[in-house]
Coordinates of C-alpha atoms in Angstrom, one line a residue:
M1 CA 121.0 100.0 181.0
T2 CA 119.0 101.9 183.6
N3 CA 117.1 105.1 182.9
Q4 CA 118.6 108.4 184.1
P5 CA 116.5 109.8 187.1
T6 CA 114.1 112.4 185.8
H7 CA 115.2 115.3 188.0
N8 CA 118.9 114.4 188.6
A9 CA 120.1 117.6 186.8
H10 CA 117.9 119.7 189.0
F11 CA 119.2 118.1 192.1
E12 CA 122.8 118.6 191.0
R13 CA 122.2 122.2 190.0
H14 CA 121.0 123.0 193.5
R15 CA 123.5 120.6 195.2
A16 CA 120.5 118.9 196.8
A17 CA 120.0 115.3 198.0
V18 CA 117.2 113.2 199.5
L19 CA 117.8 112.2 203.1
I20 CA 115.9 109.2 204.5
P21 CA 116.4 108.2 208.2
T22 CA 115.2 104.7 208.9
Y23 CA 114.7 102.4 211.9
N24 CA 113.1 99.0 211.4
N25 CA 111.1 100.0 208.3
A26 CA 112.2 97.0 206.2
G27 CA 108.6 96.5 205.0
T28 CA 108.3 99.9 203.4
L29 CA 111.8 101.1 202.9
G30 CA 112.4 99.3 199.5
A31 CA 109.4 101.0 197.9
V32 CA 110.4 104.4 199.3
L33 CA 113.9 104.1 197.9
S34 CA 112.8 102.9 194.5
D35 CA 110.5 105.8 194.2
A36 CA 113.1 108.4 195.3
L37 CA 115.7 106.9 192.9
E38 CA 113.4 107.5 190.0
Y39 CA 113.9 111.3 190.6
T40 CA 117.6 111.4 191.6
N41 CA 120.5 109.2 192.4
H42 CA 121.5 111.6 195.2
V43 CA 119.9 109.7 198.0
I44 CA 121.3 109.4 201.5
V45 CA 120.0 106.8 203.9
V46 CA 120.8 106.9 207.7
N47 CA 120.4 103.4 209.2
D48 CA 119.6 104.3 212.8
G49 CA 120.6 100.9 214.3
A50 CA 117.9 98.8 212.6
T51 CA 117.5 95.3 213.9
D52 CA 115.2 93.9 211.2
E53 CA 115.9 93.2 207.6
T54 CA 116.9 96.8 206.7
L55 CA 120.5 95.9 205.8
A56 CA 119.2 93.3 203.3
V57 CA 116.9 95.9 201.7
L58 CA 119.8 98.4 201.5
E59 CA 122.0 95.9 199.7
Q60 CA 119.6 96.0 196.8
F61 CA 120.4 99.6 196.2
P62 CA 124.2 99.9 195.7
S63 CA 124.1 103.5 194.5
L64 CA 122.8 104.8 197.8
Q65 CA 125.0 106.9 200.1
L66 CA 124.8 105.2 203.5
V67 CA 125.3 106.3 207.1
S68 CA 125.0 103.4 209.4
Y69 CA 125.6 102.9 213.1
S70 CA 124.3 100.8 216.1
P71 CA 122.5 100.9 218.5
N72 CA 119.4 102.9 217.7
R73 CA 119.8 106.5 218.8
G74 CA 116.5 108.2 217.7
K75 CA 115.3 110.2 214.8
G76 CA 117.0 113.4 216.0
I77 CA 120.4 111.9 216.0
A78 CA 119.7 110.2 212.6
L79 CA 118.9 113.6 211.1
R80 CA 121.8 115.4 212.7
R81 CA 124.2 112.8 211.4
G82 CA 122.6 112.9 208.0
F83 CA 123.0 116.7 207.9
A84 CA 126.6 116.5 208.8
Y85 CA 127.3 113.8 206.2
A86 CA 125.5 115.8 203.5
M87 CA 127.5 118.9 204.2
K88 CA 130.8 116.9 204.0
Q89 CA 129.7 115.7 200.6
G90 CA 129.1 119.2 199.4
Y91 CA 125.4 119.4 199.5
D92 CA 123.6 122.7 200.2
Y93 CA 120.1 121.3 200.7
V94 CA 118.5 118.0 201.8
I95 CA 114.9 117.0 201.4
T96 CA 113.9 114.6 204.2
M97 CA 111.4 111.8 203.7
D98 CA 110.2 109.3 206.2
A99 CA 110.9 105.6 205.5
D100 CA 107.4 104.4 206.5
G101 CA 105.9 105.1 203.1
Q102 CA 103.7 108.0 204.1
H103 CA 105.5 110.5 201.8
F104 CA 105.3 110.5 198.0
A105 CA 108.4 110.9 195.9
T106 CA 106.1 112.6 193.3
D107 CA 106.3 115.7 195.5
L108 CA 110.1 116.0 195.2
P109 CA 109.9 118.3 192.1
A110 CA 107.6 120.7 194.0
M111 CA 110.0 120.7 197.0
L112 CA 112.9 121.4 194.6
Q113 CA 110.9 124.2 193.0
Q114 CA 110.9 126.0 196.4
I115 CA 114.7 126.5 196.1
D116 CA 114.1 128.6 193.0
E117 CA 111.2 130.5 194.5
H118 CA 112.6 130.8 198.1
P119 CA 116.4 130.2 198.1
G120 CA 117.8 129.6 201.5
A121 CA 114.4 128.9 203.1
L122 CA 113.3 126.0 205.2
I123 CA 110.3 124.5 203.5
I124 CA 107.8 122.1 205.2
G125 CA 105.6 119.8 203.2
A126 CA 102.1 120.6 204.6
R127 CA 99.9 117.6 204.7
N128 CA 96.1 117.3 204.3
L129 CA 95.3 116.7 208.0
H130 CA 91.6 115.8 207.3
Q131 CA 92.1 112.9 204.9
E132 CA 91.1 109.3 205.3
N133 CA 92.9 107.3 208.0
M134 CA 94.6 110.4 209.4
P135 CA 95.0 109.6 213.2
G136 CA 92.9 111.9 215.4
K137 CA 95.7 112.2 217.9
S138 CA 98.1 113.3 215.2
T139 CA 95.7 116.1 214.1
S140 CA 95.3 117.3 217.7
A141 CA 99.1 117.1 218.4
N142 CA 99.8 119.1 215.2
K143 CA 97.4 121.9 216.3
V144 CA 99.2 122.1 219.7
S145 CA 102.6 122.1 217.9
N146 CA 101.4 124.9 215.5
F147 CA 100.3 127.0 218.5
W148 CA 103.6 126.8 220.4
F149 CA 105.5 127.4 217.2
N150 CA 103.5 130.6 216.8
V151 CA 104.3 131.6 220.4
T152 CA 108.0 131.0 220.1
T153 CA 108.5 132.5 216.6
G154 CA 105.5 134.7 215.8
L155 CA 105.0 132.6 212.6
K156 CA 101.8 130.8 211.7
G157 CA 101.8 127.6 209.6
P158 CA 99.4 124.7 208.8
D159 CA 101.7 121.8 209.7
T160 CA 104.8 121.9 211.9
Q161 CA 105.1 118.2 212.5
S162 CA 105.5 117.0 208.9
G163 CA 108.8 115.2 208.3
Y164 CA 108.8 116.0 204.6
R165 CA 111.1 119.1 204.7
L166 CA 113.6 121.0 202.6
Y167 CA 116.6 122.0 204.8
P168 CA 119.0 124.7 203.8
L169 CA 122.1 123.2 205.4
H170 CA 124.6 126.1 205.0
R171 CA 122.0 128.7 206.2
M172 CA 121.5 126.5 209.3
G173 CA 125.3 126.5 209.8
N174 CA 126.9 124.5 212.6
M175 CA 124.2 125.0 215.2
H176 CA 124.7 122.8 218.3
Y177 CA 121.5 120.8 218.8
F178 CA 120.3 119.3 222.0
C179 CA 117.4 117.0 221.1
T180 CA 118.0 113.5 219.9
K181 CA 114.5 112.0 219.2
Y182 CA 111.2 113.2 217.6
E183 CA 111.4 116.5 219.4
F184 CA 114.4 117.4 217.3
E185 CA 112.2 118.4 214.4
I186 CA 110.6 121.0 216.7
E187 CA 113.9 122.3 217.9
V188 CA 115.5 122.7 214.5
L189 CA 112.4 124.4 213.2
V190 CA 112.2 127.0 216.0
R191 CA 115.9 127.7 216.1
S192 CA 116.1 128.1 212.4
A193 CA 113.4 130.7 212.6
W194 CA 115.3 132.4 215.5
K195 CA 118.4 132.4 213.2
G196 CA 116.5 134.4 210.6
I197 CA 115.9 131.6 208.2
T198 CA 112.6 131.9 206.3
V199 CA 110.2 129.1 207.1
D200 CA 107.4 128.4 204.6
W201 CA 105.1 125.6 203.6
T202 CA 104.1 123.9 200.3
P203 CA 101.3 121.3 200.0
V204 CA 102.3 117.6 199.7
K205 CA 100.3 114.4 199.6
V206 CA 100.5 111.9 202.4
Y207 CA 99.4 108.3 202.9
Y208 CA 98.3 106.9 206.2
P209 CA 97.6 103.1 206.1
P210 CA 94.8 101.6 208.2
P211 CA 95.6 101.4 211.9
E212 CA 96.4 97.7 211.8
E213 CA 99.1 98.2 209.1
R214 CA 100.9 101.1 210.7
V215 CA 104.4 100.9 212.1
S216 CA 105.3 103.7 214.5
H217 CA 108.2 104.1 216.9
F218 CA 106.6 107.0 218.7
R219 CA 106.2 106.3 222.4
P220 CA 103.4 108.5 223.8
V221 CA 104.5 109.0 227.4
P222 CA 108.3 109.6 227.1
D223 CA 108.1 111.4 223.7
V224 CA 105.2 113.7 224.7
T225 CA 107.1 114.4 228.0
R226 CA 110.2 115.4 226.1
I227 CA 108.2 117.5 223.6
T228 CA 106.5 119.3 226.5
I229 CA 109.7 120.1 228.3
L230 CA 111.3 121.3 225.1
N231 CA 108.3 123.7 224.4
I232 CA 108.6 125.1 228.0
I233 CA 112.3 125.7 227.4
L234 CA 111.7 127.3 224.0
V235 CA 109.0 129.6 225.4
L236 CA 111.1 130.8 228.3
T237 CA 114.0 131.4 225.9
T238 CA 111.8 133.3 223.6
F239 CA 110.6 135.8 226.2
L240 CA 113.7 136.0 228.3
Y241 CA 116.3 136.2 225.5
I242 CA 115.0 136.0 221.8
K243 CA 112.5 138.8 221.9
P244 CA 114.7 141.2 223.9
R245 CA 117.6 140.4 221.7
D246 CA 115.6 141.1 218.5
F247 CA 114.3 144.3 219.9
I248 CA 117.8 145.5 220.9
R249 CA 119.1 144.6 217.4
F250 CA 116.3 146.6 215.9
L251 CA 117.1 149.6 218.0
L252 CA 120.8 149.4 217.2
K253 CA 120.1 150.1 213.5
K254 CA 119.8 153.8 212.8
E255 CA 117.4 153.4 209.9
N256 CA 114.9 151.6 212.2
W257 CA 114.6 154.7 214.4
K258 CA 113.5 156.7 211.4
K259 CA 111.1 154.0 210.4
M260 CA 109.7 153.6 213.9
W261 CA 109.2 157.4 214.2
R262 CA 107.4 157.5 210.9
E263 CA 105.4 154.3 211.2
E264 CA 104.9 154.0 214.9
V265 CA 105.1 157.3 216.7
L266 CA 103.5 159.5 214.0
K267 CA 101.2 156.8 212.6
A268 CA 98.8 159.1 210.8
D269 CA 96.1 156.4 210.5
E270 CA 96.0 155.7 214.3
S271 CA 93.3 157.3 216.4
N272 CA 94.0 159.8 219.2
M273 CA 92.4 157.4 221.7
R274 CA 94.8 154.6 220.7
K275 CA 97.8 156.8 220.9
A276 CA 96.8 158.2 224.3
I277 CA 96.1 154.7 225.7
A278 CA 99.7 153.7 224.5
I279 CA 101.2 156.7 226.3
G280 CA 99.2 156.2 229.5
F281 CA 100.0 152.4 229.5
G282 CA 103.7 153.2 229.1
V283 CA 103.7 155.5 232.1
F284 CA 101.9 152.8 234.1
M285 CA 104.5 150.2 233.1
G286 CA 107.3 152.7 233.9
I287 CA 106.1 153.1 237.5
V288 CA 104.7 149.7 238.4
P289 CA 107.1 147.9 240.8
I290 CA 108.5 145.1 238.6
W291 CA 112.1 146.5 238.3
G292 CA 114.1 144.8 235.7
F293 CA 111.1 143.5 233.8
Q294 CA 109.2 146.8 233.1
L295 CA 110.3 147.3 229.5
L296 CA 110.1 143.6 228.7
V297 CA 106.5 143.3 230.0
A298 CA 105.6 146.6 228.3
I299 CA 106.8 145.3 224.9
L300 CA 105.0 141.9 225.2
V301 CA 101.7 143.5 226.4
S302 CA 101.8 146.2 223.7
I303 CA 102.3 143.5 221.1
K304 CA 99.5 141.4 222.5
L305 CA 97.1 144.4 222.7
K306 CA 98.4 145.9 219.4
L307 CA 99.3 149.2 221.0
N308 CA 101.8 151.7 219.6
K309 CA 105.0 150.0 220.7
A310 CA 107.1 153.1 220.2
L311 CA 104.9 155.4 222.3
V312 CA 104.6 152.7 225.0
L313 CA 108.4 152.4 225.2
L314 CA 109.1 156.1 225.2
S315 CA 106.6 156.9 227.9
A316 CA 107.8 153.9 230.0
H317 CA 111.1 155.6 230.5
I318 CA 109.4 157.9 233.1
S319 CA 111.2 156.1 235.9
T320 CA 114.7 155.9 234.3
P321 CA 117.5 158.2 235.6
P322 CA 117.5 161.0 236.5
L323 CA 113.8 160.7 237.3
T324 CA 114.1 157.5 239.3
P325 CA 114.5 159.1 242.8
F326 CA 111.5 161.3 242.2
V327 CA 109.3 158.4 241.2
L328 CA 110.5 156.3 244.2
F329 CA 109.9 159.2 246.6
A330 CA 106.4 159.9 245.2
S331 CA 105.6 156.2 245.6
F332 CA 106.5 156.3 249.3
L333 CA 104.4 159.4 249.8
V334 CA 101.3 157.9 248.1
G335 CA 101.9 154.7 250.0
K336 CA 101.3 156.5 253.3
F337 CA 97.6 156.6 252.5
W338 CA 97.4 152.7 252.5
V339 CA 99.6 151.8 255.5
G340 CA 98.3 154.4 257.9
Q341 CA 100.0 154.7 261.3
T342 CA 102.9 152.5 260.2
A343 CA 103.9 154.8 257.4
S344 CA 107.3 156.2 257.3
D345 CA 108.1 159.9 256.6
L346 CA 110.9 160.0 254.2
I347 CA 112.4 163.4 254.4
F348 CA 115.9 162.3 253.4
K349 CA 117.3 163.0 256.9
D350 CA 119.2 159.7 256.8
G351 CA 119.7 159.7 253.1
F352 CA 117.6 158.1 250.4
N353 CA 118.8 154.7 249.1
F354 CA 117.7 151.2 248.5
D355 CA 118.1 150.3 252.2
T356 CA 115.4 152.8 252.9
I357 CA 113.2 151.2 250.4
K358 CA 113.9 147.7 251.8
D359 CA 112.8 148.7 255.3
N360 CA 109.6 150.1 254.0
M361 CA 108.8 147.8 251.1
L362 CA 105.1 147.4 251.7
Q363 CA 104.5 151.2 251.7
Y364 CA 106.5 151.5 248.6
V365 CA 104.7 148.7 246.7
Y366 CA 101.2 150.0 247.6
G367 CA 102.3 153.5 246.7
S368 CA 103.9 152.7 243.4
I369 CA 101.0 150.6 242.2
T370 CA 98.6 153.5 243.1
L371 CA 100.9 156.0 241.5
A372 CA 101.2 153.9 238.4
V373 CA 97.4 153.7 238.0
L374 CA 96.8 157.4 238.7
G375 CA 99.8 158.5 236.6
G376 CA 98.8 156.4 233.7
L377 CA 95.2 157.7 233.8
L378 CA 96.3 161.3 234.2
V379 CA 98.8 161.1 231.3
W380 CA 96.2 159.3 229.2
A381 CA 93.7 162.1 229.7
V382 CA 96.3 164.9 229.1
S383 CA 97.7 163.1 226.0
L384 CA 94.2 162.6 224.6
G385 CA 93.4 166.3 225.1
M386 CA 96.7 167.5 223.6
L387 CA 96.5 165.1 220.6
T388 CA 92.9 166.2 219.9
I389 CA 93.9 169.9 219.9
F390 CA 97.2 169.3 218.0
R391 CA 95.7 167.1 215.3
K392 CA 92.6 169.4 214.9
E393 CA 94.9 172.5 214.5
K394 CA 97.1 170.6 212.1
K395 CA 94.1 169.5 210.0
N396 CA 92.6 173.0 210.0
G397 CA 96.0 174.5 209.1

């Protein structure tokens, strides 16, 4: 009679399973499965087209739930098929472990505990990246991955490449994924964060055998190329879609306007100088000739420089209708100073439209940049003066 797995009830209460993708890991797979089965009999293995003795190893564990196919498709496909299978079986969570023996089943209770503490979160098992036998290339690659994860999500974490993860399957929903190999673990992490799923970390142990004993299917050139292309796509998507989308969603909620007015516009603990700089910068961005991108750039720069985003956005609307024609006309007038004898006199005798601007683009660009700088400086100085007087009067009153 076999002993009941020590944490089986906990797995069943949370409708969780262990998911192990494998490809030609026959040498280590048996020990990994034996350790996992000591904690739960809810173990799913995805045989990703193995060509070694993997099937013989799997036959020794008849209680496993098995997804098997051929030929090999890559870790991304293995995980995706494992997720789909787990959801069909009624699981809400899966904890993924690698089949190469680097993860310890003794950390499974800690991963399960995260469901109680952070329900619906995606949890990553953070490894000690400075331990013995840790490959230097892996440490460097992880730092790069952490950096780009921060750029695309605004989140900071110690380890974004660990395969020891707790996935909240139903929170992730039926997202359509694109990546099929190692880069999938980056895609699913970033897109889950974009979806509003909490991403957090918990420490786990990791074993890295000496170099001569390692089995790795990572191919440096093609895999790094795919990861690089993916990061480029994710960064572009972040700045062209995700950040504007999140900002619009924020503005559409009435309660956020009150919060923004109270915490951003009024911001009692912010100095007059910082407020004036935000207003002046907003005016500069509203005039500078990058039509269609003014507000986006203003938002991104204000976040980077930690300026008052609300004041920047409000003042950046200086060039929106009905003020647009006046700003355009003023830009042409100022541009006459730079182009000299070739300057055009715009007196509206032939009408004022975008064809007029097109025919005199250089004059407009020079003038608008100059006007943006001068306008920003003037508004900064006036704002600083008014804030100083207003706040002083308010304080004295």
